[in-house]
Short mmCIF file of C-alpha atoms and ligand atoms in Angstrom, two decimals:
data_model
loop_
_atom_site.label_atom_id
_atom_site.label_comp_id
_atom_site.label_asym_id
_atom_site.label_seq_id
_atom_site.Cartn_x
_atom_site.Cartn_y
_atom_site.Cartn_z
CA MET H 550 -0.06 -0.36 -0.09
CA ASN H 551 2.88 2.31 -0.90
CA SER H 552 3.09 3.10 -4.62
CA ILE H 553 4.21 6.10 -5.79
CA LEU H 554 1.01 7.92 -7.62
CA TYR H 555 2.18 10.83 -9.64
CA ILE H 556 -0.46 13.04 -10.92
CA VAL H 557 0.21 14.98 -14.15
CA VAL H 558 -1.32 18.43 -14.95
CA PRO H 559 -0.99 19.61 -18.74
CA CYS H 560 -0.49 23.25 -18.99
CA TYR H 561 -1.32 26.40 -21.23
CA LYS H 562 -0.80 29.99 -20.25
CA GLU H 563 -2.44 28.68 -16.68
CA GLN H 564 -0.55 31.12 -14.61
CA GLU H 565 -3.90 32.92 -13.21
CA VAL H 566 -4.86 28.93 -11.86
CA LEU H 567 -1.51 27.57 -10.85
CA PRO H 568 -0.38 29.02 -7.71
CA GLU H 569 -3.50 28.44 -6.64
CA THR H 570 -4.27 24.62 -8.15
CA ALA H 571 0.01 23.77 -6.72
CA ARG H 572 -1.65 24.74 -3.07
CA ARG H 573 -4.30 22.58 -3.10
CA LEU H 574 -2.50 19.40 -4.81
CA LYS H 575 0.24 19.97 -1.95
CA ASP H 576 -2.60 19.39 0.41
CA LYS H 577 -4.11 17.13 -0.87
CA MET H 578 -0.75 14.62 -1.45
CA ASN H 579 0.70 15.24 1.60
CA CYS H 580 -2.88 14.20 3.42
CA LEU H 581 -2.42 10.70 0.52
CA ILE H 582 1.76 10.61 2.12
CA GLU H 583 0.60 11.40 6.03
CA SER H 584 -2.08 8.19 6.28
CA GLY H 585 0.49 5.92 3.95
CA LYS H 586 -1.73 5.55 1.44
CA ILE H 587 1.02 6.60 -1.48
CA SER H 588 4.75 6.39 -1.40
CA PRO H 589 6.50 10.17 -0.33
CA GLU H 590 8.31 9.87 -3.73
CA SER H 591 4.83 10.80 -5.05
CA ARG H 592 5.00 13.70 -7.33
CA VAL H 593 2.63 16.44 -9.12
CA LEU H 594 4.36 16.82 -12.47
CA PHE H 595 3.55 19.92 -14.45
CA VAL H 596 3.55 19.80 -18.08
CA ASN H 597 4.13 23.22 -19.65
CA ASP H 598 2.43 23.15 -23.38
CA GLY H 599 4.23 26.54 -24.78
CA SER H 600 2.63 28.79 -22.64
CA THR H 601 3.94 32.40 -23.85
CA ASP H 602 3.22 33.60 -20.50
CA GLN H 603 4.47 33.16 -16.60
CA THR H 604 3.69 29.74 -17.01
CA TRP H 605 7.01 27.70 -16.94
CA PRO H 606 8.80 29.70 -14.29
CA ILE H 607 6.30 29.62 -11.72
CA ILE H 608 6.87 25.78 -12.04
CA ARG H 609 10.36 25.81 -12.00
CA LYS H 610 9.89 28.25 -9.14
CA LEU H 611 7.23 26.20 -7.41
CA HIS H 612 9.83 23.15 -8.15
CA LYS H 613 12.67 25.48 -6.44
CA GLU H 614 10.78 25.44 -3.49
CA ASP H 615 9.18 22.30 -2.95
CA SER H 616 10.62 18.93 -5.05
CA LEU H 617 6.82 17.60 -4.46
CA PHE H 618 6.40 19.94 -7.88
CA SER H 619 8.07 18.50 -10.88
CA GLY H 620 8.02 19.48 -14.07
CA VAL H 621 8.01 19.03 -18.13
CA ASP H 622 8.67 22.13 -20.66
CA LEU H 623 7.48 21.49 -24.08
CA SER H 624 9.54 22.81 -26.74
CA ARG H 625 6.56 24.66 -28.43
CA ASN H 626 2.82 24.39 -28.10
CA ARG H 627 1.65 20.97 -29.06
CA GLY H 628 -1.82 20.82 -27.82
CA HIS H 629 -3.57 19.94 -24.76
CA GLN H 630 -3.46 15.74 -25.77
CA ASN H 631 0.17 15.82 -26.90
CA ALA H 632 1.17 17.91 -23.88
CA LEU H 633 -1.26 14.71 -21.75
CA LEU H 634 0.89 12.05 -23.67
CA ALA H 635 4.44 14.18 -23.08
CA GLY H 636 3.60 14.01 -19.18
CA LEU H 637 2.32 10.70 -19.38
CA MET H 638 5.55 8.93 -20.96
CA THR H 639 7.83 10.93 -18.73
CA ALA H 640 5.82 9.85 -15.35
CA LYS H 641 5.45 6.06 -16.54
CA GLU H 642 9.00 5.88 -15.94
CA ARG H 643 9.18 7.09 -12.20
CA ALA H 644 5.55 6.01 -11.20
CA ASP H 645 3.55 2.95 -10.02
CA MET H 646 0.59 4.70 -10.72
CA VAL H 647 -0.81 8.38 -12.43
CA ILE H 648 -3.56 10.35 -12.33
CA SER H 649 -3.85 12.95 -14.78
CA MET H 650 -6.43 16.21 -14.54
CA ASP H 651 -6.30 19.63 -15.98
CA ALA H 652 -4.77 22.52 -14.26
CA ASP H 653 -8.26 24.35 -14.01
CA LEU H 654 -9.10 22.00 -10.74
CA GLN H 655 -12.32 21.45 -12.68
CA ASP H 656 -12.50 17.21 -12.10
CA ASP H 657 -12.89 17.44 -8.10
CA ILE H 658 -9.54 16.37 -6.24
CA GLY H 659 -11.46 14.90 -3.57
CA ALA H 660 -12.41 11.55 -6.21
CA VAL H 661 -8.09 10.97 -6.09
CA ASP H 662 -8.83 8.99 -3.41
CA GLU H 663 -11.58 6.93 -4.34
CA MET H 664 -9.22 6.04 -7.59
CA ILE H 665 -6.15 5.18 -5.82
CA ASP H 666 -8.83 2.72 -3.43
CA LYS H 667 -9.51 1.04 -6.72
CA PHE H 668 -6.40 0.90 -7.68
CA TYR H 669 -4.99 -1.30 -4.91
CA ALA H 670 -8.13 -3.20 -5.19
CA GLY H 671 -6.82 -3.95 -8.66
CA CYS H 672 -7.81 -1.81 -11.17
CA ASP H 673 -5.13 -0.87 -13.56
CA ILE H 674 -7.51 2.20 -15.08
CA VAL H 675 -10.70 4.60 -12.84
CA TYR H 676 -12.12 6.90 -15.18
CA GLY H 677 -13.29 10.09 -13.62
CA VAL H 678 -17.49 9.92 -14.65
CA ARG H 679 -19.78 13.03 -14.66
CA SER H 680 -22.26 12.49 -12.46
CA SER H 681 -23.90 15.55 -13.54
CA ARG H 682 -23.69 18.77 -16.37
CA GLU H 683 -25.57 20.65 -13.99
CA GLN H 684 -22.08 23.66 -13.77
CA ASP H 685 -22.10 23.64 -17.84
CA THR H 686 -23.61 25.91 -20.57
CA PHE H 687 -26.88 24.35 -22.20
CA PHE H 688 -24.73 24.61 -25.23
CA LYS H 689 -22.02 22.74 -23.42
CA LYS H 690 -23.86 20.94 -21.96
CA PHE H 691 -25.28 19.51 -25.55
CA THR H 692 -22.59 19.60 -27.83
CA ALA H 693 -20.63 17.88 -25.37
CA GLU H 694 -23.27 15.47 -25.33
CA SER H 695 -23.81 14.65 -28.71
CA PHE H 696 -20.29 14.37 -29.88
CA TYR H 697 -20.34 11.23 -26.90
CA ARG H 698 -23.75 9.79 -28.69
CA ALA H 699 -21.82 10.61 -32.21
CA MET H 700 -18.72 8.64 -31.39
CA SER H 701 -20.69 5.86 -30.36
CA PHE H 702 -22.91 5.57 -33.25
CA LEU H 703 -19.92 5.78 -35.16
CA GLY H 704 -18.21 2.81 -33.65
CA ALA H 705 -15.63 4.95 -31.48
CA ASP H 706 -15.73 2.82 -27.67
CA THR H 707 -15.35 6.05 -25.24
CA VAL H 708 -16.45 6.37 -21.76
CA PHE H 709 -19.77 8.25 -21.56
CA ASN H 710 -19.03 11.49 -19.87
CA HIS H 711 -15.43 10.71 -19.22
CA ALA H 712 -12.31 13.97 -19.73
CA ASP H 713 -9.14 13.36 -19.20
CA TYR H 714 -9.69 12.62 -15.80
CA ARG H 715 -7.95 8.99 -14.49
CA LEU H 716 -5.90 7.21 -13.28
CA MET H 717 -3.01 4.84 -14.88
CA SER H 718 -0.86 1.85 -14.05
CA LYS H 719 2.14 1.52 -15.02
CA ARG H 720 1.50 -1.36 -17.43
CA THR H 721 -1.28 0.33 -18.70
CA LEU H 722 0.95 3.24 -19.85
CA GLU H 723 3.23 0.58 -20.95
CA GLY H 724 0.37 -0.53 -22.96
CA LEU H 725 -0.41 3.42 -24.08
CA ALA H 726 3.25 3.80 -25.20
CA GLN H 727 2.91 0.75 -27.83
CA PHE H 728 0.48 3.02 -29.19
CA LYS H 729 2.16 4.96 -32.22
CA GLU H 730 0.10 7.31 -33.71
CA VAL H 731 0.65 10.70 -34.47
CA ASN H 732 -3.33 11.63 -34.29
CA LEU H 733 -3.91 10.99 -30.68
CA PHE H 734 -7.67 10.86 -28.77
CA LEU H 735 -6.32 9.27 -25.79
CA ARG H 736 -9.94 8.81 -24.23
CA GLY H 737 -10.66 6.59 -27.54
CA ILE H 738 -7.41 5.11 -26.98
CA VAL H 739 -7.00 4.00 -23.70
CA PRO H 740 -10.61 1.91 -23.70
CA MET H 741 -8.44 -0.35 -26.14
CA ILE H 742 -5.77 -0.56 -23.76
CA GLY H 743 -7.69 -3.83 -21.84
CA TYR H 744 -7.25 -4.61 -17.97
CA GLN H 745 -9.50 -4.42 -15.08
CA THR H 746 -11.42 -0.69 -14.70
CA GLY H 747 -12.88 1.01 -12.87
CA VAL H 748 -15.08 4.36 -12.69
CA VAL H 749 -15.22 6.63 -10.16
CA GLU H 750 -17.75 9.83 -10.09
CA TYR H 751 -17.51 13.18 -9.39
CA GLU H 752 -18.77 16.67 -9.37
CA ARG H 753 -17.24 19.07 -12.47
CA GLY H 754 -16.93 22.70 -10.80
CA GLU H 755 -16.53 25.55 -12.74
CA ARG H 756 -12.22 27.34 -14.07
CA PHE H 757 -12.02 29.31 -10.96
CA ALA H 758 -9.71 31.43 -12.61
CA GLY H 759 -8.70 32.65 -16.34
CA GLU H 760 -10.42 31.15 -19.57
CA SER H 761 -11.42 28.13 -21.25
CA LYS H 762 -8.28 27.18 -23.90
CA TYR H 763 -10.70 25.21 -25.66
CA PRO H 764 -13.05 27.64 -27.33
CA LEU H 765 -15.46 26.03 -29.58
CA LYS H 766 -13.13 25.72 -32.82
CA LYS H 767 -10.77 23.76 -31.17
CA MET H 768 -13.73 21.46 -29.67
CA LEU H 769 -14.89 20.96 -33.34
CA ALA H 770 -11.65 20.38 -34.49
CA PHE H 771 -10.75 17.59 -31.41
CA ALA H 772 -14.55 16.34 -32.03
CA ALA H 773 -13.43 15.33 -35.69
CA GLU H 774 -10.07 14.53 -34.99
CA GLY H 775 -12.12 11.70 -32.52
CA ILE H 776 -14.13 10.42 -35.55
CA THR H 777 -11.25 10.06 -37.85
CA SER H 778 -8.69 8.85 -35.89
CA LEU H 779 -11.40 6.04 -34.25
CA SER H 780 -13.81 5.24 -36.93
CA THR H 781 -13.65 4.30 -40.26
CA LYS H 782 -17.54 4.83 -40.13
CA PRO H 783 -17.90 7.71 -42.40
CA LEU H 784 -15.99 5.89 -45.46
CA GLN H 785 -18.84 2.95 -45.00
CA CYS H 786 -21.42 5.96 -45.30
CA ILE H 787 -20.00 6.59 -48.35
CA THR H 788 -20.05 3.12 -49.67
CA ALA H 789 -23.96 3.01 -48.70
CA LEU H 790 -24.63 6.21 -49.87
CA GLY H 791 -23.00 5.35 -52.96
CA PHE H 792 -25.60 2.02 -53.50
CA LEU H 793 -28.51 4.08 -52.60
CA ILE H 794 -28.02 6.17 -55.13
CA PHE H 795 -27.02 3.68 -57.95
CA ALA H 796 -31.19 1.72 -55.88
CA ILE H 797 -32.36 5.30 -57.34
CA SER H 798 -30.81 6.03 -60.71
CA ILE H 799 -32.31 2.28 -61.44
CA LEU H 800 -35.32 3.01 -60.57
CA MET H 801 -35.42 6.17 -62.58
CA LEU H 802 -34.22 4.42 -65.66
CA ILE H 803 -37.09 2.33 -64.92
CA HIS H 804 -39.21 5.91 -65.32
CA PHE H 805 -37.44 6.98 -68.18
CA ILE H 806 -37.92 4.01 -70.38
CA VAL H 807 -41.93 3.75 -69.36
CA GLN H 808 -42.53 6.96 -70.70
CA TRP H 809 -40.10 6.26 -73.63
CA PHE H 810 -42.39 4.02 -74.92
CA ALA H 811 -45.41 6.13 -73.67
CA GLY H 812 -43.90 8.22 -76.12
CA ASN H 813 -43.99 11.38 -73.43
CA THR H 814 -40.19 11.80 -73.91
CA VAL H 815 -40.13 15.77 -73.17
CA ALA H 816 -36.24 17.10 -72.70
CA GLY H 817 -36.28 17.65 -68.72
CA TRP H 818 -33.62 20.64 -68.64
CA ALA H 819 -34.78 20.97 -64.65
CA SER H 820 -34.05 17.02 -63.84
CA VAL H 821 -30.77 16.90 -65.88
CA ILE H 822 -29.39 20.64 -64.29
CA CYS H 823 -30.35 18.53 -60.75
CA SER H 824 -29.03 15.57 -60.98
CA VAL H 825 -25.62 17.05 -62.28
CA TRP H 826 -25.90 19.58 -58.95
CA ALA H 827 -26.64 16.79 -56.63
CA ILE H 828 -24.35 13.90 -57.75
CA GLY H 829 -21.36 16.36 -58.37
CA SER H 830 -22.20 17.71 -54.58
CA LEU H 831 -22.03 13.87 -53.55
CA ILE H 832 -18.66 13.19 -55.09
CA LEU H 833 -16.83 16.15 -53.66
CA LEU H 834 -17.99 14.98 -49.88
CA SER H 835 -16.69 11.99 -50.41
CA LEU H 836 -13.20 12.62 -52.33
CA GLY H 837 -13.51 14.68 -49.25
CA VAL H 838 -13.96 12.68 -46.29
CA ILE H 839 -11.80 9.75 -48.65
CA GLY H 840 -8.81 12.95 -48.54
CA GLU H 841 -9.17 13.50 -44.43
CA TYR H 842 -8.30 9.70 -43.88
CA ILE H 843 -5.67 9.63 -47.14
CA GLY H 844 -4.31 13.01 -45.36
CA LYS H 845 -4.12 10.93 -41.43
CA ILE H 846 -2.26 8.06 -43.29
CA TYR H 847 0.32 10.97 -44.76
CA LEU H 848 0.76 12.28 -41.29
CA GLU H 849 1.48 8.27 -39.49
CA THR H 850 3.71 7.41 -42.26
CA LYS H 851 6.01 10.31 -41.54
CA ASP H 852 6.25 9.00 -37.78
CA ARG H 853 7.00 12.29 -36.25
CA PRO H 854 7.58 12.80 -33.02
CA ARG H 855 4.69 13.51 -30.94
CA PHE H 856 6.25 16.08 -28.58
CA ILE H 857 10.19 17.32 -27.87
CA ILE H 858 11.15 17.89 -24.46
CA ARG H 859 13.17 20.90 -23.57
CA GLU H 860 13.67 20.11 -19.89
CA ILE H 861 12.38 18.11 -16.84
CA LEU H 862 12.82 19.22 -13.58
CA ASP H 863 13.28 15.80 -10.70
CA ASP H 864 14.96 16.27 -8.00
CA LYS H 865 18.57 17.06 -8.98
CA ASN H 866 17.77 21.24 -8.87
CA SER H 867 15.38 21.36 -5.80
CA GLU H 868 15.82 22.83 -1.75
CA GLY H 869 14.01 19.34 -1.21
CA ARG H 870 10.67 18.28 0.11
CA VAL H 871 9.13 20.89 2.49
N1 UDP M 497 -4.29 22.50 -22.75
C1 UDP M 497 -2.88 23.01 -23.08
N2 UDP M 497 -2.49 23.13 -23.92
C2 UDP M 497 -3.59 23.29 -25.17
C3 UDP M 497 -5.11 24.11 -24.48
C4 UDP M 497 -4.89 23.46 -23.10
O1 UDP M 497 -2.03 22.13 -21.94
O2 UDP M 497 -3.33 23.89 -26.06
C5 UDP M 497 -4.49 22.69 -21.21
C6 UDP M 497 -5.11 23.12 -19.89
O3 UDP M 497 -4.01 24.45 -19.57
C7 UDP M 497 -5.81 22.65 -19.14
C8 UDP M 497 -6.43 21.30 -20.34
O4 UDP M 497 -5.79 21.80 -21.50
O5 UDP M 497 -5.44 22.31 -18.07
C9 UDP M 497 -7.90 21.98 -20.55
O6 UDP M 497 -8.11 22.97 -20.85
P1 UDP M 497 -9.21 24.04 -20.27
O7 UDP M 497 -9.69 23.97 -19.01
O8 UDP M 497 -8.99 25.14 -20.96
O9 UDP M 497 -11.04 23.15 -21.00
P2 UDP M 497 -12.55 23.19 -20.74
O10 UDP M 497 -12.14 22.93 -19.73
O11 UDP M 497 -12.33 24.67 -20.55
O12 UDP M 497 -12.75 22.36 -21.75
MG1 MG M 498 -11.25 23.34 -17.90
#
């Protein structure tokens, strides 16, 4: 009952929230260490995702004052998923279990205890699942829930109402490291790893300072990323659409032949133009979807690194635990 816990927190321009987040996490970690639930070698690992504000200097200062805080500085902004992966892969070498959470502490850190209990009870992955979305605006709630429904309709296996607040054991992280994909959608990949899983419910609060780093545009891009990296259903839909249109065209052909025998062969300009437009647009649409996938294949074949670490702060250059 004395495993090493790392809490991984990706941070992008989080100077307003970091000092408070660090304080709350420190209290939590100290409680857990004192009660003997986790090892004193446990750490909070902040990943600076190429922020242009004071985020990294703040992390440096926190680390200098207390080696409970360690840090990873990415060479540039790579987005939440890649920053999180960088943190997870760094923590994998040092920890027995890793919990990932956002810097704004919207995810209730009270759920950490229960996650750790489930880990000791034999779970390798524990998902934090929101019990309600009352705090969210109607718009965010509607878009987020539609997203989960669309994902499951499209055949992508994700956990309903689970964001990236989860506990993962060392061996699950080793499993995750074997997924080499560049188009990263962790929520979809983690369930593919397997092992025993558990769920902890929590209330999601509001961001206590600063503003969301996920505006609508990023959210839509994230949803598209999720669907195209996990599912090939859109490609199957094109085939289905092709069959449907083929069936309709056969019916039309029969209709025209009958009309021809009946002597009603009036040149139908409108129907010709309509079908030219309809079929043209469908072809374009299909090409677009296929192009999306080819784009992904192109990126995957390049096998680019998903993140590059500039610097890691661990115990060497700190004044020790206080
Ligand atoms: N984040 C990041 N890189 C980015 C955007 C966001 O590391 O390019 C981090 C951010 O610092 C936070 C987490 O991802 O810890 C979630 O972002 P946010 O809370 O703004 O999203 P929301 O809760 O509004 O969906
Ligand atoms: Mg947030």
